[in-house]
């Protein structure tokens, strides 16, 4: 009932707006009808601080560092729907830890990926969870958390095309991108 | 010259009684009322475009059907003709039985407004005859990846396929655009700065601002029904958790604290007191409900495969993606009694449902052989109509309520 009442109110507002724009003889854009469709009641917080493209600083400046060739470091692979780092994958993480220990000016972005199954949004979280799991292994090996950033692409950037398990198993991965 | 006159409106006597009975009928058997359009006349230009739009929108699946004059429940009468740059439109809807007039309006609009007018009148007729709001004038947001392009952006269109517009220029990974209740703002996740950040974008006047760009993942933005808060999934404390950010004060509160689970896709209950979201606690993702002030998690999906992408509709029902026999399907769940049913066909993967304003139809993505399209479904599983397909991948729709 409330919903219907709200809708009636909106139709009323809509009619008023139609008449209003008629009086002002508004030109351009999508016209009076379209304008009125987006003039619903209710707001959403403060918009005074809206900015067109300028964005605040984030992530400790790692985005301003330069990518280092990281092809020597193999991705860590995962089982389906899993974010546990298998013990057989630990040696890959250890190579990265050793490198970070001998190159104090470097940091690392852990890029998490999933296979294509599941929702795109859930896969962002799953890939993030995988990157965070590798991060925990790196921290346990003595790397400072502030030198590690996680970046999950979910299923958006598969390493291998295809919809079978051989492709899936290569796509469930965390890649290392060293920065300096 | 874009003058619009609403010259006369029919009497609304008996409409509420009529509407009440129609809700029950249409909930039991949709598309059970039919129109005869043969009494409507047009010119060959803008008037014909108006009529085509009206007819298309009224006869969307599980709205109304078309029938010959002898058997149609309602007759659509009137005309649409251009005259000196303006289009004069008269629309009446009459009962077949007693010939009683249910709807009657007259308009004068510019030629480039006839499509919009057809959507508005379709919605008015739908609400007058069924008691349910129409959705013809409600835009659908979605993610698009044009053929040959690597990047993605947010687009919008009307359900009849008209008015398609590209709303962002990120050309990057873009996810989950969702309308805010004001209908002038939407929230989405974009990688255009390299990392997943959550943005609010306003249509008029155009502008965008960052909602969340903390370390790690920022995703899952969903604005509360009162427009004051936004639900988010953030990993800044070391694991993905559900947060609520107050849009006025900027204060961010963590609602969940769970070891070892990926979370995504929060959606607010109609009264704004609870949030449903996805959590993969033991590997398989399920739906959980939590109060906006935190507290105990309540798991609301059992058995089956993965459960993803919930949308808690204004009708109180939760539509979501559920794995069924090797495919993704759209299911509708009553969170109060656990009743659940599938509403999508088994011919492809259907994902990411979004309720329409009538609480009866849904938009969803349909994927087959790597190609994604936007489809219209209904909660009785009768409708499955393509709204947009081809020339790219189109997915993750959000229907304006």
Short mmCIF file of N, CA, C and O in Angstrom, two decimals, chain B residues 286-369:
data_model
loop_
_atom_site.label_atom_id
_atom_site.label_comp_id
_atom_site.label_asym_id
_atom_site.label_seq_id
_atom_site.Cartn_x
_atom_site.Cartn_y
_atom_site.Cartn_z
N UNK B 286 27.41 -19.29 -0.01
CA UNK B 286 26.01 -19.31 0.40
C UNK B 286 25.56 -17.90 0.74
O UNK B 286 26.38 -16.99 0.88
N UNK B 287 24.23 -17.72 0.88
CA UNK B 287 23.69 -16.42 1.26
C UNK B 287 23.51 -16.36 2.77
O UNK B 287 23.02 -17.31 3.39
N UNK B 288 23.89 -15.22 3.34
CA UNK B 288 23.75 -14.97 4.77
C UNK B 288 23.04 -13.64 4.97
O UNK B 288 23.17 -12.74 4.14
N UNK B 289 22.32 -13.53 6.08
CA UNK B 289 21.66 -12.27 6.44
C UNK B 289 22.22 -11.80 7.76
O UNK B 289 22.45 -12.59 8.68
N UNK B 290 22.48 -10.48 7.86
CA UNK B 290 22.95 -9.89 9.11
C UNK B 290 22.23 -8.58 9.33
O UNK B 290 21.85 -7.89 8.36
N UNK B 291 21.99 -8.20 10.59
CA UNK B 291 21.38 -6.91 10.90
C UNK B 291 22.36 -5.78 10.61
O UNK B 291 23.58 -5.99 10.65
N UNK B 292 21.83 -4.59 10.32
CA UNK B 292 22.74 -3.48 9.98
C UNK B 292 23.56 -3.02 11.17
O UNK B 292 24.53 -2.28 11.01
N UNK B 293 23.19 -3.46 12.37
CA UNK B 293 24.01 -3.15 13.53
C UNK B 293 24.89 -4.34 13.92
O UNK B 293 25.43 -4.39 15.02
N UNK B 294 25.01 -5.29 13.02
CA UNK B 294 25.85 -6.45 13.29
C UNK B 294 25.06 -7.55 13.96
O UNK B 294 23.84 -7.65 13.80
N UNK B 295 25.73 -8.36 14.73
CA UNK B 295 25.06 -9.47 15.41
C UNK B 295 25.28 -10.78 14.70
O UNK B 295 26.23 -10.94 13.95
N UNK B 296 24.36 -11.71 14.95
CA UNK B 296 24.52 -13.07 14.44
C UNK B 296 24.26 -13.13 12.95
O UNK B 296 23.36 -12.47 12.44
N UNK B 297 25.03 -13.97 12.26
CA UNK B 297 24.79 -14.27 10.87
C UNK B 297 23.73 -15.34 10.77
O UNK B 297 23.72 -16.27 11.56
N UNK B 298 22.84 -15.19 9.79
CA UNK B 298 21.82 -16.22 9.56
C UNK B 298 22.00 -16.74 8.14
O UNK B 298 21.88 -15.98 7.18
N UNK B 299 22.31 -18.02 8.02
CA UNK B 299 22.48 -18.60 6.68
C UNK B 299 21.10 -18.94 6.12
O UNK B 299 20.31 -19.60 6.79
N UNK B 300 20.81 -18.50 4.89
CA UNK B 300 19.46 -18.70 4.36
C UNK B 300 19.42 -19.61 3.14
O UNK B 300 18.35 -19.88 2.62
N UNK B 301 20.56 -20.09 2.65
CA UNK B 301 20.54 -21.07 1.57
C UNK B 301 21.13 -22.37 2.06
O UNK B 301 22.07 -22.38 2.86
N UNK B 302 20.56 -23.48 1.60
CA UNK B 302 20.99 -24.81 2.03
C UNK B 302 21.15 -25.68 0.80
O UNK B 302 20.41 -25.53 -0.18
N UNK B 303 22.06 -26.61 0.89
CA UNK B 303 22.20 -27.62 -0.15
C UNK B 303 22.54 -27.01 -1.50
O UNK B 303 22.81 -25.83 -1.62
N UNK B 304 22.52 -27.86 -2.52
CA UNK B 304 22.77 -27.37 -3.86
C UNK B 304 24.19 -26.88 -4.04
O UNK B 304 25.05 -27.07 -3.19
N UNK B 305 24.42 -26.21 -5.15
CA UNK B 305 25.75 -25.71 -5.44
C UNK B 305 25.93 -24.31 -4.92
O UNK B 305 25.45 -23.96 -3.84
N UNK B 306 26.60 -23.48 -5.72
CA UNK B 306 26.91 -22.13 -5.29
C UNK B 306 25.66 -21.25 -5.26
O UNK B 306 24.73 -21.45 -6.04
N UNK B 307 25.65 -20.30 -4.35
CA UNK B 307 24.55 -19.33 -4.23
C UNK B 307 25.17 -17.94 -4.26
O UNK B 307 26.02 -17.63 -3.42
N UNK B 308 24.75 -17.11 -5.22
CA UNK B 308 25.49 -15.88 -5.52
C UNK B 308 24.53 -14.73 -5.85
O UNK B 308 23.35 -14.94 -6.16
N UNK B 309 25.07 -13.50 -5.83
CA UNK B 309 24.41 -12.30 -6.39
C UNK B 309 22.97 -12.07 -5.93
O UNK B 309 22.07 -11.97 -6.76
N UNK B 310 22.72 -11.99 -4.63
CA UNK B 310 21.34 -11.77 -4.18
C UNK B 310 20.85 -10.35 -4.46
O UNK B 310 21.64 -9.40 -4.40
N UNK B 311 19.56 -10.22 -4.78
CA UNK B 311 18.91 -8.91 -4.82
C UNK B 311 17.61 -9.01 -4.03
O UNK B 311 16.70 -9.73 -4.41
N UNK B 312 17.56 -8.29 -2.91
CA UNK B 312 16.40 -8.32 -2.01
C UNK B 312 15.40 -7.30 -2.56
O UNK B 312 15.63 -6.10 -2.51
N UNK B 313 14.29 -7.79 -3.10
CA UNK B 313 13.36 -6.92 -3.80
C UNK B 313 12.41 -6.20 -2.88
O UNK B 313 12.26 -6.56 -1.70
N UNK B 314 11.73 -5.17 -3.40
CA UNK B 314 10.73 -4.44 -2.60
C UNK B 314 9.55 -5.34 -2.21
O UNK B 314 8.79 -4.98 -1.32
N UNK B 315 9.41 -6.49 -2.84
CA UNK B 315 8.36 -7.45 -2.48
C UNK B 315 8.78 -8.35 -1.33
O UNK B 315 8.04 -9.27 -0.95
N UNK B 316 10.00 -8.15 -0.78
CA UNK B 316 10.47 -8.96 0.33
C UNK B 316 11.15 -10.25 -0.09
O UNK B 316 11.68 -10.97 0.76
N UNK B 317 11.13 -10.56 -1.38
CA UNK B 317 11.73 -11.81 -1.86
C UNK B 317 13.15 -11.57 -2.35
O UNK B 317 13.46 -10.50 -2.88
N UNK B 318 14.00 -12.57 -2.16
CA UNK B 318 15.40 -12.46 -2.57
C UNK B 318 15.60 -13.27 -3.84
O UNK B 318 15.39 -14.49 -3.86
N UNK B 319 15.97 -12.59 -4.92
CA UNK B 319 16.34 -13.28 -6.16
C UNK B 319 17.85 -13.47 -6.13
O UNK B 319 18.58 -12.59 -5.68
N UNK B 320 18.33 -14.61 -6.60
CA UNK B 320 19.77 -14.85 -6.58
C UNK B 320 20.14 -15.88 -7.63
O UNK B 320 19.28 -16.49 -8.26
N UNK B 321 21.45 -16.04 -7.83
CA UNK B 321 21.97 -17.04 -8.77
C UNK B 321 22.29 -18.30 -7.99
O UNK B 321 22.94 -18.24 -6.94
N UNK B 322 21.81 -19.45 -8.50
CA UNK B 322 22.08 -20.71 -7.83
C UNK B 322 22.49 -21.75 -8.87
O UNK B 322 21.90 -21.82 -9.94
N UNK B 323 23.51 -22.52 -8.53
CA UNK B 323 23.98 -23.54 -9.46
C UNK B 323 23.01 -24.71 -9.43
O UNK B 323 22.66 -25.21 -8.37
N UNK B 324 22.55 -25.11 -10.63
CA UNK B 324 21.59 -26.21 -10.73
C UNK B 324 22.00 -27.09 -11.90
O UNK B 324 22.04 -26.63 -13.03
N UNK B 325 22.30 -28.32 -11.62
CA UNK B 325 22.65 -29.30 -12.65
C UNK B 325 23.66 -28.76 -13.65
O UNK B 325 23.46 -28.82 -14.86
N UNK B 326 24.72 -28.20 -13.12
CA UNK B 326 25.82 -27.77 -13.98
C UNK B 326 25.64 -26.41 -14.63
O UNK B 326 26.50 -25.96 -15.36
N UNK B 327 24.48 -25.78 -14.40
CA UNK B 327 24.27 -24.44 -14.96
C UNK B 327 23.90 -23.47 -13.84
O UNK B 327 23.38 -23.88 -12.81
N UNK B 328 24.12 -22.18 -14.13
CA UNK B 328 23.66 -21.16 -13.20
C UNK B 328 22.23 -20.78 -13.56
O UNK B 328 21.89 -20.61 -14.73
N UNK B 329 21.38 -20.67 -12.54
CA UNK B 329 19.97 -20.38 -12.74
C UNK B 329 19.54 -19.30 -11.76
O UNK B 329 20.21 -19.05 -10.76
N UNK B 330 18.42 -18.64 -12.07
CA UNK B 330 17.89 -17.62 -11.17
C UNK B 330 16.84 -18.28 -10.27
O UNK B 330 15.91 -18.93 -10.75
N UNK B 331 17.02 -18.10 -8.96
CA UNK B 331 16.06 -18.61 -7.99
C UNK B 331 15.48 -17.45 -7.21
O UNK B 331 16.10 -16.39 -7.09
N UNK B 332 14.25 -17.64 -6.72
CA UNK B 332 13.60 -16.64 -5.87
C UNK B 332 13.30 -17.30 -4.53
O UNK B 332 12.74 -18.39 -4.48
N UNK B 333 13.71 -16.63 -3.46
CA UNK B 333 13.63 -17.21 -2.11
C UNK B 333 12.84 -16.28 -1.19
O UNK B 333 13.07 -15.08 -1.17
N UNK B 334 11.90 -16.87 -0.45
CA UNK B 334 11.24 -16.13 0.62
C UNK B 334 12.07 -16.34 1.89
O UNK B 334 12.11 -17.45 2.42
N UNK B 335 12.76 -15.30 2.38
CA UNK B 335 13.67 -15.51 3.51
C UNK B 335 12.95 -15.82 4.82
O UNK B 335 13.57 -16.27 5.77
N UNK B 336 11.64 -15.59 4.84
CA UNK B 336 10.90 -15.83 6.08
C UNK B 336 10.52 -17.29 6.26
O UNK B 336 10.54 -17.81 7.37
N UNK B 337 10.16 -17.97 5.15
CA UNK B 337 9.76 -19.37 5.30
C UNK B 337 10.62 -20.34 4.51
O UNK B 337 10.39 -21.54 4.54
N UNK B 338 11.64 -19.81 3.79
CA UNK B 338 12.55 -20.70 3.08
C UNK B 338 12.03 -21.22 1.76
O UNK B 338 12.73 -21.97 1.07
N UNK B 339 10.79 -20.84 1.36
CA UNK B 339 10.27 -21.28 0.06
C UNK B 339 11.18 -20.77 -1.06
O UNK B 339 11.54 -19.59 -1.07
N UNK B 340 11.49 -21.64 -2.00
CA UNK B 340 12.37 -21.24 -3.08
C UNK B 340 11.90 -21.86 -4.39
O UNK B 340 11.41 -22.98 -4.38
N UNK B 341 12.03 -21.10 -5.46
CA UNK B 341 11.76 -21.70 -6.77
C UNK B 341 12.68 -21.10 -7.82
O UNK B 341 13.13 -19.97 -7.70
N UNK B 342 12.92 -21.90 -8.86
CA UNK B 342 13.72 -21.43 -9.98
C UNK B 342 12.81 -20.73 -10.98
O UNK B 342 11.67 -21.16 -11.20
N UNK B 343 13.29 -19.66 -11.57
CA UNK B 343 12.45 -18.89 -12.50
C UNK B 343 13.07 -18.73 -13.88
O UNK B 343 12.49 -18.06 -14.73
N UNK B 344 14.25 -19.32 -14.12
CA UNK B 344 14.88 -19.16 -15.44
C UNK B 344 14.88 -20.49 -16.18
O UNK B 344 14.88 -21.55 -15.57
N UNK B 345 14.88 -20.44 -17.52
CA UNK B 345 14.94 -21.67 -18.31
C UNK B 345 16.29 -22.37 -18.13
O UNK B 345 17.24 -21.77 -17.62
N UNK B 346 16.36 -23.61 -18.58
CA UNK B 346 17.59 -24.40 -18.42
C UNK B 346 18.44 -24.39 -19.69
O UNK B 346 19.32 -25.22 -19.84
N UNK B 347 18.19 -23.42 -20.60
CA UNK B 347 18.87 -23.45 -21.89
C UNK B 347 20.21 -22.72 -21.90
O UNK B 347 20.91 -22.72 -22.89
N UNK B 348 20.56 -22.06 -20.80
CA UNK B 348 21.80 -21.27 -20.76
C UNK B 348 22.10 -20.96 -19.30
O UNK B 348 21.35 -21.37 -18.41
N UNK B 349 23.19 -20.24 -19.05
CA UNK B 349 23.46 -19.76 -17.70
C UNK B 349 22.77 -18.42 -17.50
O UNK B 349 22.97 -17.49 -18.30
N UNK B 350 21.97 -18.32 -16.46
CA UNK B 350 21.34 -17.05 -16.09
C UNK B 350 21.93 -16.61 -14.75
O UNK B 350 21.98 -17.40 -13.81
N UNK B 351 22.35 -15.33 -14.67
CA UNK B 351 23.02 -14.86 -13.46
C UNK B 351 22.61 -13.42 -13.16
O UNK B 351 22.03 -12.73 -13.99
N UNK B 352 22.97 -12.97 -11.95
CA UNK B 352 22.87 -11.57 -11.54
C UNK B 352 21.47 -10.98 -11.71
O UNK B 352 21.26 -10.01 -12.45
N UNK B 353 20.47 -11.54 -11.02
CA UNK B 353 19.09 -11.03 -11.16
C UNK B 353 18.90 -9.67 -10.49
O UNK B 353 19.58 -9.33 -9.53
N UNK B 354 17.96 -8.90 -11.04
CA UNK B 354 17.60 -7.60 -10.47
C UNK B 354 16.09 -7.42 -10.62
O UNK B 354 15.56 -7.50 -11.73
N UNK B 355 15.40 -7.21 -9.51
CA UNK B 355 13.94 -7.06 -9.54
C UNK B 355 13.53 -5.81 -10.31
O UNK B 355 14.16 -4.77 -10.21
N UNK B 356 12.41 -5.93 -11.02
CA UNK B 356 11.79 -4.75 -11.63
C UNK B 356 10.85 -4.10 -10.62
O UNK B 356 10.53 -4.67 -9.58
N UNK B 357 10.39 -2.90 -10.96
CA UNK B 357 9.57 -2.11 -10.05
C UNK B 357 8.27 -2.83 -9.67
O UNK B 357 7.71 -2.58 -8.61
N UNK B 358 7.78 -3.72 -10.53
CA UNK B 358 6.52 -4.39 -10.23
C UNK B 358 6.68 -5.56 -9.27
O UNK B 358 5.70 -6.18 -8.87
N UNK B 359 7.91 -5.88 -8.87
CA UNK B 359 8.12 -7.00 -7.96
C UNK B 359 7.73 -8.33 -8.57
O UNK B 359 7.55 -9.32 -7.86
N UNK B 360 7.59 -8.37 -9.86
CA UNK B 360 7.15 -9.58 -10.55
C UNK B 360 8.14 -9.96 -11.66
O UNK B 360 8.51 -11.12 -11.80
N UNK B 361 8.61 -8.99 -12.41
CA UNK B 361 9.61 -9.24 -13.43
C UNK B 361 11.02 -9.08 -12.86
O UNK B 361 11.21 -8.43 -11.82
N UNK B 362 12.00 -9.64 -13.57
CA UNK B 362 13.40 -9.48 -13.20
C UNK B 362 14.23 -9.31 -14.47
O UNK B 362 13.89 -9.86 -15.51
N UNK B 363 15.32 -8.57 -14.34
CA UNK B 363 16.33 -8.56 -15.38
C UNK B 363 17.47 -9.46 -14.91
O UNK B 363 17.71 -9.59 -13.71
N UNK B 364 18.15 -10.10 -15.86
CA UNK B 364 19.28 -10.98 -15.51
C UNK B 364 20.23 -11.04 -16.70
O UNK B 364 19.87 -10.66 -17.81
N UNK B 365 21.45 -11.52 -16.45
CA UNK B 365 22.35 -11.79 -17.58
C UNK B 365 22.16 -13.24 -18.01
O UNK B 365 22.00 -14.11 -17.18
N UNK B 366 22.19 -13.44 -19.31
CA UNK B 366 22.12 -14.81 -19.85
C UNK B 366 23.39 -15.03 -20.66
O UNK B 366 23.72 -14.24 -21.53
N UNK B 367 24.11 -16.11 -20.34
CA UNK B 367 25.36 -16.39 -21.03
C UNK B 367 25.32 -17.76 -21.67
O UNK B 367 24.93 -18.74 -21.04
N UNK B 368 25.69 -17.81 -22.93
CA UNK B 368 25.82 -19.09 -23.62
C UNK B 368 26.98 -18.96 -24.61
O UNK B 368 27.09 -17.96 -25.31
N UNK B 369 27.87 -19.97 -24.61
CA UNK B 369 29.06 -19.98 -25.46
C UNK B 369 29.83 -18.66 -25.38
O UNK B 369 30.22 -18.08 -26.38
#
